[in-house]
Amino acid sequence: AAHLPAPGRDGAGAGDQLDEIAGLIEAAGGRTLGLFSSMRAAKAAAEAMRPRLKTPVLCQGDDATAALIEKFAADPQTSLFGTLSLWQGV
């Protein structure tokens, strides 16, 4: 999102960035693999999205990676947040 400032090193970003993430996930009907530069950012984004979205949000570290990937693949409304290492496992 070129119209937003670059995310900071701590957390998932500012309110405008979280609004953008939520809007994109809603537009996609879930089915989002959100990759972040740190686990701290992924967890913060997941925590921010869960109460805002009607679709499930999983985060790397919530369960074993294989179990998370299985849940993500089984339900097209589910979003999964994590780091680059998660993407390599998917």
Short mmCIF file of N, CA, C and O in Angstrom, two decimals:
data_model
loop_
_atom_site.label_atom_id
_atom_site.label_comp_id
_atom_site.label_asym_id
_atom_site.label_seq_id
_atom_site.Cartn_x
_atom_site.Cartn_y
_atom_site.Cartn_z
N ALA A 1 0.85 -1.17 0.00
CA ALA A 1 0.00 0.00 0.00
C ALA A 1 0.90 1.24 0.00
O ALA A 1 1.32 1.70 1.05
N ALA A 2 1.17 1.72 -1.18
CA ALA A 2 2.09 2.84 -1.33
C ALA A 2 1.59 4.11 -0.65
O ALA A 2 2.39 5.00 -0.34
N HIS A 3 0.30 4.22 -0.41
CA HIS A 3 -0.25 5.42 0.22
C HIS A 3 -0.07 5.43 1.74
O HIS A 3 -0.39 6.41 2.39
N LEU A 4 0.48 4.35 2.29
CA LEU A 4 0.70 4.27 3.73
C LEU A 4 2.19 4.38 4.06
O LEU A 4 3.02 3.98 3.25
N PRO A 5 2.50 4.87 5.25
CA PRO A 5 3.91 4.90 5.64
C PRO A 5 4.43 3.48 5.84
O PRO A 5 3.65 2.55 6.12
N ALA A 6 5.73 3.31 5.72
CA ALA A 6 6.33 1.99 5.94
C ALA A 6 6.07 1.56 7.37
O ALA A 6 6.09 2.38 8.29
N PRO A 7 5.81 0.25 7.58
CA PRO A 7 5.58 -0.21 8.95
C PRO A 7 6.83 -0.05 9.80
O PRO A 7 7.95 -0.13 9.30
N GLY A 8 6.63 0.16 11.08
CA GLY A 8 7.76 0.29 12.00
C GLY A 8 8.30 -1.07 12.38
O GLY A 8 7.77 -2.11 12.01
N ARG A 9 9.36 -1.05 13.13
CA ARG A 9 9.99 -2.30 13.55
C ARG A 9 9.25 -2.98 14.68
O ARG A 9 9.36 -4.18 14.88
N ASP A 10 8.47 -2.23 15.43
CA ASP A 10 7.78 -2.79 16.59
C ASP A 10 6.29 -2.94 16.31
O ASP A 10 5.60 -1.96 16.12
N GLY A 11 5.82 -4.15 16.29
CA GLY A 11 4.40 -4.40 16.14
C GLY A 11 3.94 -4.44 14.70
O GLY A 11 4.71 -4.50 13.76
N ALA A 12 2.63 -4.39 14.53
CA ALA A 12 2.00 -4.57 13.22
C ALA A 12 1.83 -3.27 12.47
O ALA A 12 1.46 -3.29 11.31
N GLY A 13 2.07 -2.16 13.10
CA GLY A 13 1.93 -0.90 12.39
C GLY A 13 0.88 0.00 13.02
O GLY A 13 0.26 -0.32 14.03
N ALA A 14 0.67 1.11 12.37
CA ALA A 14 -0.27 2.12 12.85
C ALA A 14 -1.70 1.72 12.51
O ALA A 14 -1.94 0.78 11.76
N GLY A 15 -2.64 2.49 13.04
CA GLY A 15 -4.05 2.22 12.80
C GLY A 15 -4.42 2.16 11.33
O GLY A 15 -5.21 1.31 10.92
N ASP A 16 -3.86 3.07 10.53
CA ASP A 16 -4.15 3.07 9.10
C ASP A 16 -3.68 1.77 8.43
O ASP A 16 -4.34 1.25 7.54
N GLN A 17 -2.55 1.27 8.87
CA GLN A 17 -2.04 0.02 8.31
C GLN A 17 -2.93 -1.16 8.71
O GLN A 17 -3.22 -2.02 7.89
N LEU A 18 -3.38 -1.18 9.95
CA LEU A 18 -4.27 -2.24 10.40
C LEU A 18 -5.61 -2.15 9.69
O LEU A 18 -6.20 -3.18 9.33
N ASP A 19 -6.09 -0.94 9.45
CA ASP A 19 -7.33 -0.76 8.69
C ASP A 19 -7.17 -1.33 7.28
O ASP A 19 -8.08 -1.98 6.75
N GLU A 20 -6.03 -1.09 6.68
CA GLU A 20 -5.76 -1.60 5.32
C GLU A 20 -5.73 -3.12 5.31
O GLU A 20 -6.32 -3.76 4.44
N ILE A 21 -5.06 -3.72 6.29
CA ILE A 21 -4.99 -5.18 6.38
C ILE A 21 -6.40 -5.75 6.53
O ILE A 21 -6.79 -6.68 5.82
N ALA A 22 -7.18 -5.18 7.45
CA ALA A 22 -8.54 -5.66 7.68
C ALA A 22 -9.39 -5.54 6.41
O ALA A 22 -10.12 -6.47 6.05
N GLY A 23 -9.29 -4.42 5.74
CA GLY A 23 -10.06 -4.21 4.51
C GLY A 23 -9.71 -5.21 3.42
O GLY A 23 -10.58 -5.72 2.71
N LEU A 24 -8.42 -5.49 3.28
CA LEU A 24 -7.99 -6.45 2.26
C LEU A 24 -8.46 -7.87 2.59
O LEU A 24 -8.91 -8.61 1.71
N ILE A 25 -8.39 -8.24 3.86
CA ILE A 25 -8.84 -9.57 4.26
C ILE A 25 -10.35 -9.69 4.07
O ILE A 25 -10.85 -10.70 3.57
N GLU A 26 -11.10 -8.65 4.44
CA GLU A 26 -12.54 -8.67 4.24
C GLU A 26 -12.88 -8.78 2.75
O GLU A 26 -13.78 -9.53 2.37
N ALA A 27 -12.18 -8.03 1.92
CA ALA A 27 -12.43 -8.08 0.48
C ALA A 27 -12.15 -9.45 -0.10
O ALA A 27 -12.82 -9.89 -1.04
N ALA A 28 -11.17 -10.13 0.46
CA ALA A 28 -10.80 -11.46 -0.03
C ALA A 28 -11.67 -12.56 0.59
O ALA A 28 -11.57 -13.72 0.19
N GLY A 29 -12.48 -12.22 1.57
CA GLY A 29 -13.27 -13.24 2.26
C GLY A 29 -12.43 -14.14 3.13
O GLY A 29 -12.71 -15.32 3.29
N GLY A 30 -11.39 -13.57 3.71
CA GLY A 30 -10.43 -14.37 4.48
C GLY A 30 -9.30 -14.78 3.57
O GLY A 30 -8.66 -13.93 2.96
N ARG A 31 -9.05 -16.08 3.49
CA ARG A 31 -8.07 -16.69 2.59
C ARG A 31 -6.80 -15.86 2.37
O ARG A 31 -6.35 -15.66 1.25
N THR A 32 -6.22 -15.40 3.47
CA THR A 32 -5.04 -14.54 3.40
C THR A 32 -3.87 -15.16 4.16
O THR A 32 -4.03 -15.59 5.30
N LEU A 33 -2.72 -15.19 3.51
CA LEU A 33 -1.48 -15.56 4.16
C LEU A 33 -0.72 -14.25 4.39
O LEU A 33 -0.22 -13.64 3.45
N GLY A 34 -0.71 -13.80 5.64
CA GLY A 34 -0.06 -12.55 5.97
C GLY A 34 1.35 -12.81 6.49
O GLY A 34 1.52 -13.51 7.48
N LEU A 35 2.34 -12.28 5.79
CA LEU A 35 3.73 -12.49 6.18
C LEU A 35 4.31 -11.20 6.75
O LEU A 35 4.14 -10.13 6.17
N PHE A 36 5.00 -11.32 7.86
CA PHE A 36 5.54 -10.19 8.58
C PHE A 36 7.03 -10.37 8.80
O PHE A 36 7.54 -11.49 8.73
N SER A 37 7.71 -9.29 9.09
CA SER A 37 9.17 -9.34 9.24
C SER A 37 9.60 -9.89 10.59
O SER A 37 10.77 -10.21 10.78
N SER A 38 8.67 -10.00 11.53
CA SER A 38 9.01 -10.56 12.84
C SER A 38 7.79 -11.26 13.43
O SER A 38 6.65 -10.97 13.06
N MET A 39 8.05 -12.17 14.37
CA MET A 39 6.95 -12.84 15.06
C MET A 39 6.17 -11.84 15.89
O MET A 39 4.95 -11.95 16.01
N ARG A 40 6.85 -10.89 16.44
CA ARG A 40 6.18 -9.86 17.24
C ARG A 40 5.13 -9.13 16.39
O ARG A 40 4.00 -8.90 16.84
N ALA A 41 5.49 -8.77 15.18
CA ALA A 41 4.56 -8.08 14.29
C ALA A 41 3.41 -8.99 13.87
O ALA A 41 2.26 -8.56 13.83
N ALA A 42 3.70 -10.25 13.57
CA ALA A 42 2.66 -11.19 13.17
C ALA A 42 1.65 -11.39 14.31
O ALA A 42 0.44 -11.38 14.09
N LYS A 43 2.15 -11.57 15.52
CA LYS A 43 1.26 -11.77 16.67
C LYS A 43 0.44 -10.52 16.96
O LYS A 43 -0.75 -10.61 17.26
N ALA A 44 1.06 -9.36 16.87
CA ALA A 44 0.33 -8.11 17.11
C ALA A 44 -0.77 -7.93 16.07
O ALA A 44 -1.89 -7.52 16.41
N ALA A 45 -0.48 -8.23 14.82
CA ALA A 45 -1.49 -8.09 13.76
C ALA A 45 -2.62 -9.09 13.97
O ALA A 45 -3.79 -8.74 13.82
N ALA A 46 -2.29 -10.33 14.31
CA ALA A 46 -3.32 -11.34 14.55
C ALA A 46 -4.22 -10.91 15.71
O ALA A 46 -5.45 -11.00 15.61
N GLU A 47 -3.63 -10.41 16.77
CA GLU A 47 -4.41 -9.96 17.93
C GLU A 47 -5.31 -8.79 17.55
O GLU A 47 -6.45 -8.69 18.03
N ALA A 48 -4.82 -7.91 16.69
CA ALA A 48 -5.61 -6.76 16.26
C ALA A 48 -6.74 -7.17 15.31
O ALA A 48 -7.82 -6.58 15.32
N MET A 49 -6.51 -8.18 14.49
CA MET A 49 -7.49 -8.60 13.49
C MET A 49 -8.60 -9.46 14.05
O MET A 49 -9.74 -9.40 13.59
N ARG A 50 -8.29 -10.30 15.02
CA ARG A 50 -9.30 -11.25 15.52
C ARG A 50 -10.60 -10.59 15.94
O ARG A 50 -11.67 -11.05 15.54
N PRO A 51 -10.58 -9.51 16.71
CA PRO A 51 -11.87 -8.90 17.08
C PRO A 51 -12.51 -8.10 15.93
O PRO A 51 -13.70 -7.82 15.98
N ARG A 52 -11.74 -7.75 14.93
CA ARG A 52 -12.25 -6.91 13.84
C ARG A 52 -12.87 -7.71 12.72
O ARG A 52 -13.69 -7.17 11.96
N LEU A 53 -12.46 -8.96 12.57
CA LEU A 53 -12.89 -9.76 11.43
C LEU A 53 -13.89 -10.83 11.84
O LEU A 53 -13.85 -11.33 12.96
N LYS A 54 -14.76 -11.19 10.92
CA LYS A 54 -15.72 -12.27 11.14
C LYS A 54 -15.14 -13.62 10.73
O LYS A 54 -15.75 -14.64 10.96
N THR A 55 -13.98 -13.60 10.10
CA THR A 55 -13.33 -14.83 9.63
C THR A 55 -12.20 -15.20 10.59
O THR A 55 -11.63 -14.35 11.27
N PRO A 56 -11.86 -16.50 10.66
CA PRO A 56 -10.81 -16.94 11.59
C PRO A 56 -9.43 -16.39 11.22
O PRO A 56 -9.10 -16.27 10.03
N VAL A 57 -8.65 -16.08 12.24
CA VAL A 57 -7.26 -15.64 12.06
C VAL A 57 -6.38 -16.53 12.92
O VAL A 57 -6.52 -16.57 14.14
N LEU A 58 -5.47 -17.23 12.28
CA LEU A 58 -4.48 -18.06 12.96
C LEU A 58 -3.14 -17.36 12.92
O LEU A 58 -2.89 -16.55 12.03
N CYS A 59 -2.27 -17.72 13.85
CA CYS A 59 -0.94 -17.11 13.86
C CYS A 59 0.11 -18.18 14.15
O CYS A 59 -0.11 -19.06 15.00
N GLN A 60 1.20 -18.09 13.45
CA GLN A 60 2.34 -18.98 13.68
C GLN A 60 2.66 -18.96 15.17
O GLN A 60 2.71 -17.90 15.80
N GLY A 61 2.82 -20.13 15.74
CA GLY A 61 3.07 -20.24 17.17
C GLY A 61 1.83 -20.60 17.97
O GLY A 61 1.93 -21.04 19.11
N ASP A 62 0.63 -20.41 17.38
CA ASP A 62 -0.61 -20.80 18.07
C ASP A 62 -0.72 -22.31 18.21
O ASP A 62 -1.37 -22.80 19.12
N ASP A 63 -0.10 -23.02 17.29
CA ASP A 63 -0.16 -24.49 17.23
C ASP A 63 1.05 -24.94 16.42
O ASP A 63 1.81 -24.12 15.92
N ALA A 64 1.20 -26.23 16.28
CA ALA A 64 2.29 -26.76 15.43
C ALA A 64 2.07 -26.26 14.00
O ALA A 64 0.93 -26.13 13.54
N THR A 65 3.15 -25.98 13.30
CA THR A 65 3.06 -25.44 11.95
C THR A 65 2.22 -26.32 11.05
O THR A 65 1.36 -25.83 10.30
N ALA A 66 2.41 -27.63 11.10
CA ALA A 66 1.64 -28.54 10.25
C ALA A 66 0.15 -28.43 10.54
O ALA A 66 -0.68 -28.44 9.61
N ALA A 67 -0.23 -28.31 11.80
CA ALA A 67 -1.64 -28.19 12.17
C ALA A 67 -2.22 -26.86 11.67
O ALA A 67 -3.36 -26.82 11.18
N LEU A 68 -1.45 -25.79 11.79
CA LEU A 68 -1.92 -24.49 11.29
C LEU A 68 -2.13 -24.52 9.79
O LEU A 68 -3.13 -24.01 9.29
N ILE A 69 -1.19 -25.09 9.07
CA ILE A 69 -1.30 -25.17 7.61
C ILE A 69 -2.51 -26.01 7.22
O ILE A 69 -3.24 -25.68 6.28
N GLU A 70 -2.74 -27.09 7.94
CA GLU A 70 -3.90 -27.95 7.66
C GLU A 70 -5.21 -27.17 7.86
O GLU A 70 -6.11 -27.23 7.02
N LYS A 71 -5.31 -26.43 8.96
CA LYS A 71 -6.51 -25.63 9.22
C LYS A 71 -6.68 -24.54 8.17
O LYS A 71 -7.78 -24.28 7.69
N PHE A 72 -5.58 -23.90 7.80
CA PHE A 72 -5.60 -22.83 6.80
C PHE A 72 -6.07 -23.37 5.45
O PHE A 72 -6.91 -22.76 4.79
N ALA A 73 -5.57 -24.53 5.06
CA ALA A 73 -5.93 -25.12 3.76
C ALA A 73 -7.36 -25.65 3.76
O ALA A 73 -8.02 -25.64 2.72
N ALA A 74 -7.85 -26.10 4.91
CA ALA A 74 -9.17 -26.72 4.98
C ALA A 74 -10.31 -25.70 4.95
O ALA A 74 -11.42 -26.04 4.55
N ASP A 75 -10.06 -24.47 5.38
CA ASP A 75 -11.12 -23.47 5.46
C ASP A 75 -10.73 -22.24 4.66
O ASP A 75 -9.85 -21.48 5.07
N PRO A 76 -11.37 -22.00 3.52
CA PRO A 76 -10.98 -20.87 2.68
C PRO A 76 -11.22 -19.50 3.30
O PRO A 76 -10.72 -18.50 2.80
N GLN A 77 -11.93 -19.43 4.41
CA GLN A 77 -12.14 -18.14 5.07
C GLN A 77 -11.04 -17.82 6.09
O GLN A 77 -10.97 -16.71 6.60
N THR A 78 -10.19 -18.79 6.37
CA THR A 78 -9.16 -18.61 7.40
C THR A 78 -7.97 -17.81 6.87
O THR A 78 -7.53 -18.02 5.75
N SER A 79 -7.46 -16.93 7.71
CA SER A 79 -6.22 -16.22 7.42
C SER A 79 -5.15 -16.76 8.36
O SER A 79 -5.43 -17.15 9.49
N LEU A 80 -3.92 -16.76 7.88
CA LEU A 80 -2.80 -17.27 8.65
C LEU A 80 -1.68 -16.25 8.59
O LEU A 80 -1.25 -15.85 7.52
N PHE A 81 -1.23 -15.79 9.76
CA PHE A 81 -0.17 -14.80 9.87
C PHE A 81 1.09 -15.46 10.39
O PHE A 81 1.03 -16.32 11.27
N GLY A 82 2.22 -15.05 9.88
CA GLY A 82 3.49 -15.56 10.36
C GLY A 82 4.64 -14.84 9.69
O GLY A 82 4.49 -13.75 9.13
N THR A 83 5.80 -15.46 9.74
CA THR A 83 7.02 -14.89 9.15
C THR A 83 7.40 -15.67 7.90
O THR A 83 6.75 -16.64 7.53
N LEU A 84 8.47 -15.25 7.27
CA LEU A 84 8.92 -15.89 6.04
C LEU A 84 9.15 -17.39 6.23
O LEU A 84 8.87 -18.17 5.33
N SER A 85 9.57 -17.80 7.41
CA SER A 85 9.79 -19.23 7.64
C SER A 85 8.48 -20.00 7.53
O SER A 85 8.48 -21.16 7.11
N LEU A 86 7.36 -19.39 7.87
CA LEU A 86 6.07 -20.05 7.70
C LEU A 86 5.76 -20.23 6.23
O LEU A 86 5.33 -21.29 5.79
N TRP A 87 5.98 -19.19 5.43
CA TRP A 87 5.72 -19.27 3.99
C TRP A 87 6.53 -20.40 3.36
O TRP A 87 6.03 -21.15 2.53
N GLN A 88 7.76 -20.55 3.78
CA GLN A 88 8.59 -21.64 3.24
C GLN A 88 8.01 -22.99 3.58
O GLN A 88 8.16 -23.93 2.82
N GLY A 89 7.30 -23.11 4.71
CA GLY A 89 6.67 -24.37 5.09
C GLY A 89 5.37 -24.63 4.34
O GLY A 89 4.93 -25.77 4.20
N VAL A 90 4.72 -23.58 3.88
CA VAL A 90 3.45 -23.72 3.17
C VAL A 90 3.72 -24.14 1.75
O VAL A 90 3.11 -24.98 1.19
#
